[in-house]
Short mmCIF file of C-alpha atoms in Angstrom, two decimals:
data_model
loop_
_atom_site.label_atom_id
_atom_site.label_comp_id
_atom_site.label_asym_id
_atom_site.label_seq_id
_atom_site.Cartn_x
_atom_site.Cartn_y
_atom_site.Cartn_z
CA MET A 1198 -0.23 -12.78 -19.66
CA THR A 1199 1.77 -11.71 -16.63
CA GLU A 1200 5.10 -9.95 -17.02
CA GLU A 1201 7.19 -9.35 -13.92
CA ILE A 1202 9.94 -6.81 -14.47
CA ILE A 1203 12.76 -5.35 -12.39
CA ILE A 1204 14.36 -2.12 -13.58
CA ALA A 1205 17.51 -1.12 -11.69
CA GLY A 1206 20.27 1.44 -12.05
CA PHE A 1207 21.69 4.63 -10.60
CA GLY A 1208 19.42 7.24 -9.05
CA GLY A 1209 18.93 9.90 -11.73
CA GLN A 1210 18.91 7.52 -14.69
CA GLY A 1211 15.14 7.69 -14.82
CA VAL A 1212 14.58 4.16 -13.60
CA LEU A 1213 11.44 5.00 -11.60
CA SER A 1214 9.89 7.18 -14.30
CA MET A 1215 10.56 4.53 -16.94
CA GLY A 1216 8.67 2.08 -14.75
CA LYS A 1217 5.87 4.56 -14.32
CA ILE A 1218 5.51 5.09 -18.08
CA LEU A 1219 5.44 1.32 -18.56
CA ALA A 1220 2.76 0.97 -15.87
CA TYR A 1221 0.68 3.75 -17.42
CA SER A 1222 1.04 2.08 -20.83
CA GLY A 1223 -0.33 -1.11 -19.27
CA ILE A 1224 -3.35 0.78 -17.95
CA MET A 1225 -3.96 2.16 -21.46
CA GLN A 1226 -4.06 -1.46 -22.64
CA GLU A 1227 -6.52 -2.31 -19.85
CA GLN A 1228 -4.00 -4.42 -18.00
CA GLU A 1229 -3.65 -4.71 -14.25
CA VAL A 1230 -0.45 -3.04 -13.11
CA SER A 1231 1.70 -2.46 -10.07
CA TRP A 1232 4.80 -0.30 -9.58
CA MET A 1233 6.83 -0.78 -6.46
CA PRO A 1234 9.95 1.29 -5.91
CA SER A 1235 12.83 0.85 -3.56
CA TYR A 1236 12.61 3.89 -1.38
CA GLY A 1237 14.81 5.18 1.39
CA PRO A 1238 18.55 5.40 1.86
CA GLU A 1239 19.47 3.76 -1.42
CA MET A 1240 17.57 6.45 -3.34
CA ARG A 1241 19.86 9.11 -1.94
CA GLY A 1242 22.87 8.65 -4.16
CA GLY A 1243 23.02 4.91 -4.69
CA THR A 1244 21.08 2.43 -6.75
CA ALA A 1245 17.38 2.77 -7.47
CA ASN A 1246 15.10 -0.01 -8.54
CA VAL A 1247 11.46 -0.56 -9.30
CA THR A 1248 9.39 -3.69 -9.77
CA VAL A 1249 6.71 -3.35 -12.43
CA ILE A 1250 4.08 -6.02 -13.02
CA LEU A 1251 1.74 -6.02 -16.02
CA SER A 1252 -0.96 -8.67 -16.06
CA ASP A 1253 -4.30 -9.67 -17.52
CA ASP A 1254 -5.29 -10.83 -14.04
CA ARG A 1255 -5.31 -9.15 -10.65
CA VAL A 1256 -1.72 -8.57 -9.53
CA SER A 1257 -0.87 -10.59 -6.44
CA SER A 1258 2.50 -10.03 -4.80
CA PRO A 1259 4.30 -6.80 -5.72
CA VAL A 1260 7.32 -8.30 -3.92
CA LEU A 1261 9.19 -10.86 -6.00
CA GLN A 1262 12.24 -13.07 -5.72
CA SER A 1263 12.63 -13.67 -9.45
CA TYR A 1264 11.62 -11.84 -12.62
CA ASP A 1265 10.60 -12.51 -16.23
CA THR A 1266 12.64 -9.52 -17.32
CA ALA A 1267 15.51 -7.60 -15.73
CA ILE A 1268 16.51 -4.22 -17.17
CA LEU A 1269 19.85 -3.48 -15.52
CA LEU A 1270 21.59 -0.18 -15.99
CA ASN A 1271 24.73 -0.32 -13.86
CA GLN A 1272 27.24 -2.86 -12.61
CA GLN A 1273 25.79 -3.12 -9.09
CA SER A 1274 22.34 -3.88 -10.47
CA LEU A 1275 23.73 -6.44 -12.89
CA ASP A 1276 25.64 -8.16 -10.07
CA LYS A 1277 22.56 -8.17 -7.86
CA PHE A 1278 19.81 -9.18 -10.26
CA GLU A 1279 21.34 -11.36 -13.01
CA SER A 1280 20.86 -14.47 -10.89
CA ARG A 1281 17.25 -13.52 -10.19
CA VAL A 1282 16.01 -13.73 -13.80
CA LYS A 1283 13.75 -16.76 -14.26
CA PRO A 1284 15.19 -19.47 -16.54
CA GLY A 1285 14.10 -18.61 -20.07
CA GLY A 1286 13.68 -14.99 -19.03
CA LEU A 1287 15.13 -11.83 -20.45
CA LEU A 1288 17.98 -9.55 -19.40
CA ILE A 1289 18.58 -6.18 -21.07
CA TYR A 1290 21.57 -4.02 -20.15
CA ASP A 1291 23.57 -1.05 -21.32
CA PRO A 1292 27.21 -2.15 -21.76
CA ASN A 1293 28.39 1.40 -20.98
CA GLY A 1294 30.62 1.23 -17.89
CA ILE A 1295 30.13 -2.52 -17.47
CA THR A 1296 33.29 -4.51 -16.70
CA ARG A 1297 31.69 -7.83 -15.75
CA HIS A 1298 29.11 -8.74 -18.39
CA PRO A 1299 26.20 -11.13 -17.78
CA GLU A 1300 27.10 -14.78 -18.17
CA ARG A 1301 23.94 -16.83 -17.87
CA LYS A 1302 23.25 -19.30 -20.66
CA ASP A 1303 19.65 -20.14 -19.72
CA ILE A 1304 18.22 -16.67 -20.39
CA ARG A 1305 18.12 -14.31 -23.37
CA ILE A 1306 20.50 -11.36 -23.03
CA PHE A 1307 20.22 -8.14 -25.04
CA GLN A 1308 22.35 -5.03 -25.14
CA VAL A 1309 21.17 -1.49 -25.74
CA GLU A 1310 23.81 1.22 -25.98
CA ALA A 1311 21.45 3.77 -24.54
CA THR A 1312 23.99 6.08 -22.90
CA GLU A 1313 25.77 6.47 -26.24
CA GLU A 1314 22.52 6.85 -28.16
CA ALA A 1315 21.14 9.48 -25.78
CA ALA A 1316 24.38 11.44 -26.20
CA ARG A 1317 24.06 11.13 -29.97
CA LEU A 1318 20.47 12.39 -29.74
CA LYS A 1319 21.84 15.30 -27.69
CA SER A 1320 19.18 14.51 -25.13
CA ARG A 1321 20.72 12.80 -22.15
CA ILE A 1322 17.41 12.70 -20.25
CA THR A 1323 15.83 10.47 -22.90
CA PHE A 1324 18.27 7.71 -21.92
CA ASN A 1325 15.52 5.79 -20.16
CA MET A 1326 13.22 5.99 -23.18
CA VAL A 1327 15.92 4.45 -25.39
CA VAL A 1328 16.02 1.58 -22.90
CA LEU A 1329 12.23 1.35 -22.85
CA GLY A 1330 12.17 1.15 -26.64
CA ALA A 1331 14.73 -1.65 -26.56
CA TYR A 1332 12.63 -3.60 -24.07
CA LEU A 1333 9.40 -3.15 -26.02
CA ARG A 1334 11.08 -4.35 -29.19
CA VAL A 1335 12.20 -7.58 -27.57
CA ARG A 1336 9.05 -8.02 -25.47
CA PRO A 1337 6.10 -6.20 -27.04
CA VAL A 1338 3.90 -6.55 -23.95
CA VAL A 1339 2.18 -3.24 -24.69
CA GLU A 1340 1.22 -1.88 -28.12
CA TYR A 1341 3.23 1.09 -29.32
CA ASP A 1342 0.18 3.39 -29.44
CA ASN A 1343 -0.59 2.61 -25.81
CA VAL A 1344 3.00 3.33 -24.83
CA ILE A 1345 2.71 6.78 -26.40
CA LYS A 1346 -0.58 7.31 -24.54
CA GLY A 1347 1.07 6.13 -21.32
CA LEU A 1348 3.98 8.49 -21.91
CA LYS A 1349 1.59 11.41 -22.35
CA LYS A 1350 -0.33 10.46 -19.20
CA SER A 1351 2.74 10.24 -17.01
CA LEU A 1352 4.42 13.46 -18.18
CA PRO A 1353 3.02 16.59 -16.54
CA GLU A 1354 1.49 18.92 -19.13
CA ARG A 1355 4.22 21.50 -18.74
CA HIS A 1356 6.61 18.87 -20.14
CA HIS A 1357 4.48 17.87 -23.11
CA HIS A 1358 6.82 19.72 -25.50
CA LEU A 1359 9.29 16.92 -24.69
CA LEU A 1360 6.97 14.22 -26.10
CA PRO A 1361 8.47 14.15 -29.62
CA ALA A 1362 12.03 13.77 -28.27
CA ASN A 1363 10.89 10.93 -26.02
CA GLU A 1364 9.03 9.18 -28.84
CA LYS A 1365 12.11 9.45 -31.02
CA ALA A 1366 14.24 7.95 -28.26
CA ILE A 1367 11.82 5.01 -27.88
CA ARG A 1368 11.99 4.34 -31.61
CA ARG A 1369 15.80 4.56 -31.60
CA GLY A 1370 15.93 2.08 -28.74
CA MET A 1371 13.79 -0.30 -30.80
CA GLU A 1372 16.26 0.00 -33.67
CA ILE A 1373 19.56 -0.38 -31.88
CA VAL A 1374 18.80 -3.19 -29.42
CA LYS A 1375 20.80 -6.32 -30.23
CA GLU A 1376 21.27 -9.78 -28.82
CA ALA A 1377 24.48 -9.98 -26.78
CA LYS A 1378 27.18 -12.34 -27.98
CA LEU A 1379 28.60 -14.25 -25.09
CA THR A 1380 32.37 -14.40 -25.13
CA ALA A 1381 32.69 -17.11 -22.53
CA MET B 1242 -14.30 4.09 -20.13
CA LYS B 1243 -13.89 4.86 -16.45
CA GLU B 1244 -11.18 7.32 -15.55
CA LEU B 1245 -8.36 5.35 -14.00
CA ALA B 1246 -5.45 6.97 -12.25
CA LEU B 1247 -2.03 5.51 -11.49
CA MET B 1248 -1.32 6.56 -7.94
CA LYS B 1249 0.79 5.79 -4.92
CA GLY B 1250 -1.17 4.45 -1.96
CA ASN B 1251 -0.42 7.60 0.01
CA GLU B 1252 -1.66 9.79 -2.83
CA ALA B 1253 -4.80 7.68 -3.15
CA ILE B 1254 -5.59 8.24 0.54
CA ALA B 1255 -5.11 11.98 0.12
CA GLU B 1256 -7.27 12.21 -3.02
CA ALA B 1257 -9.94 9.99 -1.46
CA ALA B 1258 -9.92 12.25 1.60
CA ILE B 1259 -10.82 15.25 -0.54
CA LEU B 1260 -13.45 13.26 -2.45
CA ALA B 1261 -14.98 11.90 0.78
CA GLY B 1262 -15.84 15.44 1.81
CA THR B 1263 -13.23 15.69 4.56
CA ASP B 1264 -13.55 19.01 6.37
CA ALA B 1265 -10.07 19.17 7.81
CA TYR B 1266 -6.71 17.40 7.73
CA PHE B 1267 -4.08 18.07 10.39
CA GLY B 1268 -0.71 16.36 10.03
CA TYR B 1269 3.03 16.40 10.30
CA PRO B 1270 5.42 14.86 7.76
CA ILE B 1271 7.21 11.56 8.32
CA THR B 1272 8.54 8.89 5.93
CA PRO B 1273 6.99 6.71 4.46
CA GLN B 1274 3.78 8.71 4.73
CA SER B 1275 4.80 12.22 3.68
CA GLU B 1276 3.09 12.05 0.28
CA VAL B 1277 -0.30 12.38 1.99
CA LEU B 1278 0.44 15.90 3.19
CA GLU B 1279 2.47 16.75 0.06
CA TYR B 1280 -0.35 15.68 -2.24
CA LEU B 1281 -2.94 17.61 -0.24
CA ALA B 1282 -0.77 20.73 -0.30
CA LEU B 1283 -0.38 20.48 -4.09
CA GLN B 1284 -4.06 19.83 -4.72
CA LYS B 1285 -5.21 22.98 -2.90
CA PRO B 1286 -8.37 21.32 -1.51
CA GLU B 1287 -9.24 24.64 0.14
CA GLU B 1288 -10.11 25.73 -3.40
CA ARG B 1289 -11.69 22.46 -4.52
CA THR B 1290 -14.03 21.81 -1.59
CA GLY B 1291 -13.12 24.23 1.17
CA MET B 1292 -11.27 21.50 3.07
CA VAL B 1293 -8.70 22.75 5.57
CA VAL B 1294 -5.21 21.28 5.28
CA LEU B 1295 -2.84 22.28 8.03
CA GLN B 1296 0.69 21.20 8.80
CA ALA B 1297 0.80 21.29 12.57
CA GLU B 1298 3.93 22.00 14.60
CA SER B 1299 4.03 18.43 15.90
CA GLU B 1300 2.09 15.18 15.99
CA LEU B 1301 0.79 16.13 19.43
CA ALA B 1302 -0.63 19.33 18.05
CA ALA B 1303 -2.09 17.54 15.03
CA ILE B 1304 -4.02 14.94 17.03
CA ASN B 1305 -5.35 17.54 19.46
CA MET B 1306 -6.53 19.64 16.52
CA VAL B 1307 -8.31 16.50 15.33
CA TYR B 1308 -9.83 16.12 18.81
CA GLY B 1309 -11.14 19.67 18.82
CA ALA B 1310 -12.45 19.62 15.25
CA ALA B 1311 -14.06 16.19 15.72
CA GLY B 1312 -16.06 17.65 18.60
CA THR B 1313 -17.82 19.92 16.12
CA GLY B 1314 -19.09 16.89 14.18
CA LYS B 1315 -16.88 17.48 11.15
CA ARG B 1316 -15.11 14.85 9.07
CA VAL B 1317 -11.52 15.25 10.26
CA MET B 1318 -8.39 13.21 9.84
CA THR B 1319 -4.68 12.96 10.40
CA SER B 1320 -1.98 10.68 9.07
CA SER B 1321 1.47 9.69 10.21
CA SER B 1322 3.82 6.74 10.48
CA SER B 1323 4.68 4.60 13.49
CA PRO B 1324 6.82 6.93 15.69
CA GLY B 1325 4.44 9.79 14.93
CA ILE B 1326 1.42 7.65 15.78
CA SER B 1327 3.04 6.79 19.11
CA LEU B 1328 3.29 10.50 19.85
CA MET B 1329 -0.44 10.81 19.15
CA GLN B 1330 -1.54 8.07 21.55
CA GLU B 1331 -2.58 10.33 24.42
CA GLY B 1332 -4.87 12.29 22.10
CA ILE B 1333 -6.26 9.12 20.53
CA SER B 1334 -7.14 7.75 23.97
CA TYR B 1335 -8.95 11.01 24.82
CA ILE B 1336 -10.84 10.93 21.50
CA ALA B 1337 -11.88 7.31 22.14
CA GLY B 1338 -12.93 8.21 25.70
CA ALA B 1339 -14.90 11.21 24.49
CA GLU B 1340 -16.47 9.04 21.76
CA LEU B 1341 -15.65 11.23 18.79
CA PRO B 1342 -15.46 10.10 15.18
CA CYS B 1343 -12.28 10.76 13.22
CA LEU B 1344 -9.85 9.06 10.86
CA ILE B 1345 -6.22 8.30 11.72
CA VAL B 1346 -3.97 6.85 9.02
CA ASN B 1347 -0.86 4.92 10.03
CA VAL B 1348 1.56 4.07 7.20
CA VAL B 1349 3.62 1.70 9.31
CA ARG B 1350 7.43 1.49 9.28
CA GLY B 1351 9.76 -0.77 11.25
CA GLY B 1352 10.30 -0.24 14.96
CA PRO B 1353 10.52 0.02 17.95
CA GLY B 1354 11.80 3.54 18.45
CA LEU B 1355 12.70 5.45 15.31
CA GLY B 1356 13.38 2.07 13.73
CA THR B 1357 13.57 2.04 9.95
CA ILE B 1358 11.61 3.74 7.18
CA GLN B 1359 10.99 0.41 5.43
CA PRO B 1360 7.57 -1.30 5.54
CA SER B 1361 6.44 -3.25 8.59
CA GLN B 1362 3.30 -4.57 10.28
CA ALA B 1363 4.70 -4.21 13.78
CA ASP B 1364 2.02 -1.75 14.95
CA TYR B 1365 -0.77 -4.36 14.98
CA PHE B 1366 -0.90 -4.52 18.77
CA GLN B 1367 -0.89 -0.74 19.10
CA ALA B 1368 -3.66 -0.33 16.52
CA THR B 1369 -6.00 -3.11 17.60
CA LYS B 1370 -5.54 -3.28 21.38
CA GLY B 1371 -6.06 0.37 22.15
CA GLY B 1372 -2.60 1.85 21.85
CA GLY B 1373 -3.00 4.59 24.41
CA HIS B 1374 -4.10 4.10 28.01
CA GLY B 1375 -7.51 2.86 29.11
CA ASP B 1376 -10.06 0.32 28.03
CA TYR B 1377 -10.73 1.17 24.40
CA HIS B 1378 -10.51 0.06 20.79
CA LEU B 1379 -10.22 1.77 17.45
CA ILE B 1380 -12.02 0.57 14.35
CA VAL B 1381 -9.08 -0.71 12.29
CA LEU B 1382 -9.15 -1.15 8.51
CA ALA B 1383 -6.29 -2.87 6.67
CA PRO B 1384 -6.06 -2.02 2.95
CA ALA B 1385 -4.14 -4.46 0.73
CA SER B 1386 -4.10 -2.40 -2.46
CA VAL B 1387 -3.97 1.18 -3.63
CA GLN B 1388 -7.66 0.84 -4.56
CA GLU B 1389 -8.50 -0.09 -0.97
CA MET B 1390 -6.38 2.81 0.31
CA ALA B 1391 -8.85 5.02 -1.57
CA ASP B 1392 -12.01 3.03 -0.78
CA PHE B 1393 -11.36 2.71 2.94
CA VAL B 1394 -11.25 6.46 3.58
CA ASP B 1395 -14.99 6.96 3.14
CA LEU B 1396 -15.70 3.59 4.76
CA ALA B 1397 -13.65 4.63 7.80
CA TYR B 1398 -15.68 7.81 8.16
CA GLU B 1399 -18.97 5.92 7.82
CA LEU B 1400 -17.97 3.49 10.56
CA ALA B 1401 -16.47 6.23 12.73
CA PHE B 1402 -19.73 8.19 12.65
CA LYS B 1403 -21.90 5.08 12.99
CA TYR B 1404 -20.17 4.16 16.25
CA ARG B 1405 -18.87 7.61 17.26
CA ASN B 1406 -15.42 6.11 17.52
CA PRO B 1407 -12.02 6.91 16.03
CA ALA B 1408 -11.16 4.74 13.02
CA MET B 1409 -7.69 3.88 11.84
CA ILE B 1410 -6.44 2.85 8.42
CA LEU B 1411 -3.47 0.60 9.16
CA SER B 1412 -1.30 0.53 6.07
CA ASP B 1413 2.46 0.25 5.63
CA GLY B 1414 5.32 1.67 3.61
CA LEU B 1415 4.86 -0.90 0.87
CA ILE B 1416 1.21 -0.13 0.08
CA GLY B 1417 1.85 3.57 0.74
CA GLN B 1418 4.73 3.84 -1.73
CA MET B 1419 3.58 1.51 -4.50
CA MET B 1420 1.54 2.67 -7.48
CA GLU B 1421 -1.46 0.82 -8.85
CA LYS B 1422 -4.44 1.84 -10.86
CA VAL B 1423 -7.28 3.34 -8.92
CA GLU B 1424 -10.85 4.11 -9.75
CA LEU B 1425 -11.81 7.13 -7.70
CA PRO B 1426 -15.29 7.76 -6.31
CA PRO B 1427 -17.32 10.88 -7.16
CA GLN B 1428 -16.96 13.98 -5.01
CA LYS B 1429 -19.08 13.87 -1.87
CA PRO B 1430 -20.41 17.12 -0.46
CA ARG B 1431 -18.78 18.41 2.72
CA THR B 1432 -22.03 18.12 4.66
CA SER B 1433 -22.88 15.19 6.85
CA GLU B 1434 -26.21 13.51 7.30
CA PHE B 1435 -25.52 11.77 10.59
CA ASP B 1436 -26.97 12.59 14.00
CA GLN B 1437 -25.64 16.01 15.08
CA SER B 1438 -27.32 16.11 18.50
CA TRP B 1439 -24.02 15.66 20.39
CA VAL B 1440 -21.84 18.21 18.60
CA ILE B 1441 -20.51 21.38 20.21
CA THR B 1442 -21.22 24.14 17.77
CA GLY B 1443 -22.91 26.58 20.14
CA LYS B 1444 -25.74 25.91 22.60
CA ARG B 1445 -29.23 26.65 21.36
CA PRO B 1446 -31.81 27.97 23.86
CA ASP B 1447 -34.08 24.95 23.33
CA ARG B 1448 -31.70 22.31 24.69
CA GLU B 1449 -29.18 21.55 27.40
CA ARG B 1450 -25.55 22.24 26.61
CA ASN B 1451 -23.48 19.44 25.13
CA ILE B 1452 -20.29 18.50 26.94
CA ILE B 1453 -17.45 16.58 25.37
CA THR B 1454 -14.98 15.19 27.86
CA SER B 1455 -13.10 12.03 28.68
CA LEU B 1456 -13.03 12.88 32.40
CA ASN B 1457 -15.33 11.06 34.84
CA LEU B 1458 -14.14 11.61 38.41
CA ASP B 1459 -17.02 9.60 39.83
CA PRO B 1460 -15.99 5.93 39.50
CA GLU B 1461 -19.64 4.93 39.14
CA LEU B 1462 -19.93 7.10 36.03
CA GLN B 1463 -16.62 5.83 34.60
CA TYR B 1464 -17.77 2.26 35.27
CA GLU B 1465 -20.99 2.87 33.35
CA HIS B 1466 -19.01 4.56 30.57
CA ASN B 1467 -16.61 1.63 30.23
CA LEU B 1468 -19.49 -0.84 30.04
CA LYS B 1469 -21.17 1.30 27.39
CA LEU B 1470 -17.94 1.37 25.37
CA LYS B 1471 -17.59 -2.39 25.74
CA GLU B 1472 -21.11 -2.89 24.44
CA LYS B 1473 -20.24 -0.67 21.47
CA TYR B 1474 -17.06 -2.61 20.68
CA ASN B 1475 -19.07 -5.85 20.79
CA ARG B 1476 -21.62 -4.41 18.38
CA MET B 1477 -18.87 -3.58 15.87
CA SER B 1478 -18.57 -7.27 14.99
CA GLU B 1479 -21.52 -6.78 12.63
CA ASP B 1480 -19.20 -4.71 10.42
CA VAL B 1481 -16.40 -7.26 10.21
CA MET B 1482 -14.92 -7.54 6.71
CA PHE B 1483 -12.63 -10.16 5.20
CA GLU B 1484 -11.75 -11.70 1.86
CA SER B 1485 -11.53 -15.46 1.36
CA LEU B 1486 -9.27 -16.95 -1.28
CA HIS B 1487 -9.70 -20.70 -1.86
CA CYS B 1488 -10.87 -21.22 1.74
CA ASP B 1489 -13.76 -23.53 0.83
CA ASP B 1490 -11.72 -26.66 0.15
CA ALA B 1491 -8.53 -25.62 1.92
CA GLU B 1492 -6.56 -28.20 3.85
CA PHE B 1493 -4.21 -25.56 5.22
CA LEU B 1494 -4.92 -21.89 5.75
CA LEU B 1495 -2.86 -18.71 5.70
CA VAL B 1496 -4.10 -15.62 7.53
CA ALA B 1497 -2.58 -12.33 6.40
CA TYR B 1498 -3.59 -8.70 5.99
CA GLY B 1499 -2.33 -5.70 4.03
CA SER B 1500 0.91 -6.06 2.08
CA SER B 1501 1.60 -9.50 3.56
CA ALA B 1502 -1.76 -10.68 2.18
CA ARG B 1503 -0.71 -9.58 -1.30
CA ILE B 1504 2.43 -11.70 -1.01
CA CYS B 1505 0.32 -14.61 0.26
CA GLN B 1506 -2.02 -14.37 -2.74
CA LYS B 1507 0.91 -15.41 -4.89
CA VAL B 1508 1.87 -18.11 -2.39
CA VAL B 1509 -1.62 -19.60 -2.67
CA ALA B 1510 -1.53 -19.47 -6.48
CA VAL B 1511 1.84 -21.27 -6.60
CA ALA B 1512 0.82 -23.86 -3.99
CA ARG B 1513 -2.46 -24.56 -5.82
CA GLY B 1514 -0.39 -25.06 -8.98
CA ARG B 1515 1.52 -27.75 -7.09
CA GLY B 1516 -1.73 -29.43 -6.09
CA GLN B 1517 -1.57 -28.26 -2.47
CA ARG B 1518 -4.92 -27.17 -1.06
CA LEU B 1519 -3.88 -23.88 0.49
CA GLY B 1520 -6.28 -21.04 1.27
CA LEU B 1521 -5.96 -17.45 2.44
CA LEU B 1522 -8.17 -15.54 4.82
CA ARG B 1523 -7.49 -11.81 4.54
CA PRO B 1524 -8.98 -9.67 7.32
CA GLN B 1525 -9.96 -6.26 5.92
CA THR B 1526 -11.01 -5.15 9.38
CA LEU B 1527 -8.50 -5.98 12.13
CA PHE B 1528 -10.85 -4.62 14.76
CA PRO B 1529 -13.41 -6.10 14.59
CA PHE B 1530 -11.36 -9.23 13.84
CA PRO B 1531 -12.97 -12.05 11.80
CA THR B 1532 -13.01 -14.33 14.84
CA ASP B 1533 -16.16 -16.25 13.93
CA GLU B 1534 -15.01 -16.97 10.38
CA LEU B 1535 -11.65 -18.21 11.64
CA ALA B 1536 -13.32 -20.40 14.24
CA ARG B 1537 -15.51 -21.88 11.49
CA LEU B 1538 -12.51 -22.52 9.22
CA ALA B 1539 -10.55 -24.03 12.13
CA GLY B 1540 -13.11 -26.82 12.11
CA LYS B 1541 -12.27 -27.66 8.50
CA VAL B 1542 -8.50 -27.27 8.06
CA LYS B 1543 -5.49 -29.15 9.45
CA GLY B 1544 -3.35 -26.13 10.28
CA ILE B 1545 -3.24 -22.36 10.14
CA MET B 1546 -0.32 -19.98 9.67
CA ALA B 1547 -0.38 -16.25 10.35
CA VAL B 1548 1.94 -14.43 7.96
CA GLU B 1549 2.81 -10.88 8.93
CA LEU B 1550 5.70 -8.42 8.76
CA SER B 1551 6.54 -8.74 12.45
CA THR B 1552 7.80 -11.31 14.94
CA GLY B 1553 4.20 -12.28 15.68
CA GLN B 1554 1.30 -10.04 16.68
CA MET B 1555 -1.88 -10.89 14.76
CA VAL B 1556 -1.04 -14.55 15.37
CA GLU B 1557 -2.30 -14.04 18.95
CA ASP B 1558 -5.78 -13.09 17.71
CA VAL B 1559 -5.68 -16.05 15.34
CA LYS B 1560 -4.88 -18.35 18.26
CA LEU B 1561 -7.71 -16.90 20.35
CA ALA B 1562 -10.15 -17.50 17.50
CA VAL B 1563 -8.89 -21.01 16.78
CA ASN B 1564 -8.88 -21.82 20.50
CA GLY B 1565 -6.54 -24.79 20.24
CA ARG B 1566 -8.52 -26.77 17.69
CA VAL B 1567 -5.69 -26.98 15.15
CA PRO B 1568 -2.00 -26.02 15.26
CA VAL B 1569 -1.36 -22.32 14.61
CA TYR B 1570 2.03 -21.22 13.26
CA HIS B 1571 3.59 -17.87 12.60
CA TYR B 1572 5.83 -16.75 9.79
CA GLY B 1573 7.05 -13.21 9.40
CA MET B 1574 9.91 -10.86 8.78
CA PRO B 1575 10.44 -7.95 11.12
CA GLY B 1576 12.54 -4.82 10.91
CA GLY B 1577 11.54 -3.48 7.51
CA LYS B 1578 12.56 -6.61 5.62
CA VAL B 1579 9.78 -7.98 3.45
CA HIS B 1580 9.31 -11.70 2.88
CA SER B 1581 9.07 -12.87 -0.71
CA PRO B 1582 6.50 -15.43 -1.87
CA ASP B 1583 9.36 -17.98 -1.96
CA ASP B 1584 10.13 -17.37 1.73
CA VAL B 1585 6.50 -18.03 2.67
CA LEU B 1586 6.31 -21.09 0.40
CA GLU B 1587 9.27 -22.54 2.26
CA ALA B 1588 7.47 -22.01 5.58
CA VAL B 1589 4.35 -23.62 4.09
CA GLU B 1590 6.38 -26.68 3.10
CA GLU B 1591 8.03 -26.84 6.50
CA ASN B 1592 4.94 -26.43 8.69
CA PHE B 1593 2.18 -27.96 6.61
CA ILE B 1594 3.37 -30.23 3.89
CA GLY B 1595 6.39 -31.81 5.57
CA GLY B 1596 4.94 -31.43 9.08
#
């Protein structure tokens, strides 16, 4: 198994930390992992993205042209990365604020209304965990128990009181994710 | 189960520095390397092992602190990124001339000048051909993973003390910023077991004083010194390190180090899947360079391509090793842009398969 994932969105949406939790979860499942962020000017107020690779074998290139899964959390990211999902691959996005929806017919497209759900949970910062839950439901690359272990590992201890809220958000994401209906 | 950490390459270097029993770190922040100093500051190694961590007022100050501390026989290091390493070159040349062991980490970014903060391999010439003035070489290690970022710290010290020569870890922004799992070594004590006869820690009555200098006004003495250094650089070839991937039956060969080698690992896997007999030679030491291994492989393959994040630097050493026996090509992206496996595959098709 090798799963090559791009996660992209606005800086501040928790894109990098979501990738980190996923990578830690992979380690808990004794997978090989890599986490490669965009760093530099785009981090300062623009889009942020991270490439995460989970694999049973040694990870080769952390730099990729195409991905098994794209988790895209704003319009710019959707515009940039939709075409870079491998045929048969997976695209997950939050329709909040999206005016041009994904159109590809040769990939599976799922929606997760994570912005709305995080607001409903009165915990805006768990937005990224709702998205993570959605992803893991569609592509259970890591067992749930290992995700919780990964979450615990990547949160500093002073934030461990936030674990239950994050777990709840992951579970909600698993519940509300749905396959997108293409209008075109 | 072994304790595995998920760390950035820069953090792995910093943690490995503490665990390797480093006595002192002197540095100055610069992107994409700043996590080294940040991590050390957060870890409070002065409490863990007694290691000194000092943010100097400039790169010049940092390297000269390294020079002074290295003269006492301690394990000392600095880290920076390309423009900062350029500022250090005078000090590095003096340290090489004075034959002192130390570790210099360069997390390379695009240049020349201030360039870009994105990853690059454009400092190959500077790292392997001296860099500062005079006839000298550094020992140069090129990690291609976060694990090697950690492993090469202690290795660099071992080689630096073996040869009494500055060693450099030549990384880049990609390996520095990415996170992978790392297995960390046990804590080494901060005492060294190497020959201490040359150090300047106070003259004892029973011996002559030790002098550390890079100045030899008498040309005869400088001549002898240069020949002695040359002999030392030749001897380093016994510590050459490289990794071979599918080289045994390769028809065509890629040569790449560091982050570019990681990209090429995927290129080889894809090409093999297409039935193309492609191999990869990955130098882990850039000085000494795996010249003999490349010369041997040049007798077996039809063509060789150096793949690096520059307009072509290591390719010159590849050509020297191959010595005209087979065509040598170069593929690379400069300026902080990073080639994807697809880009390299296209160059493979163009130069090897279609050529």
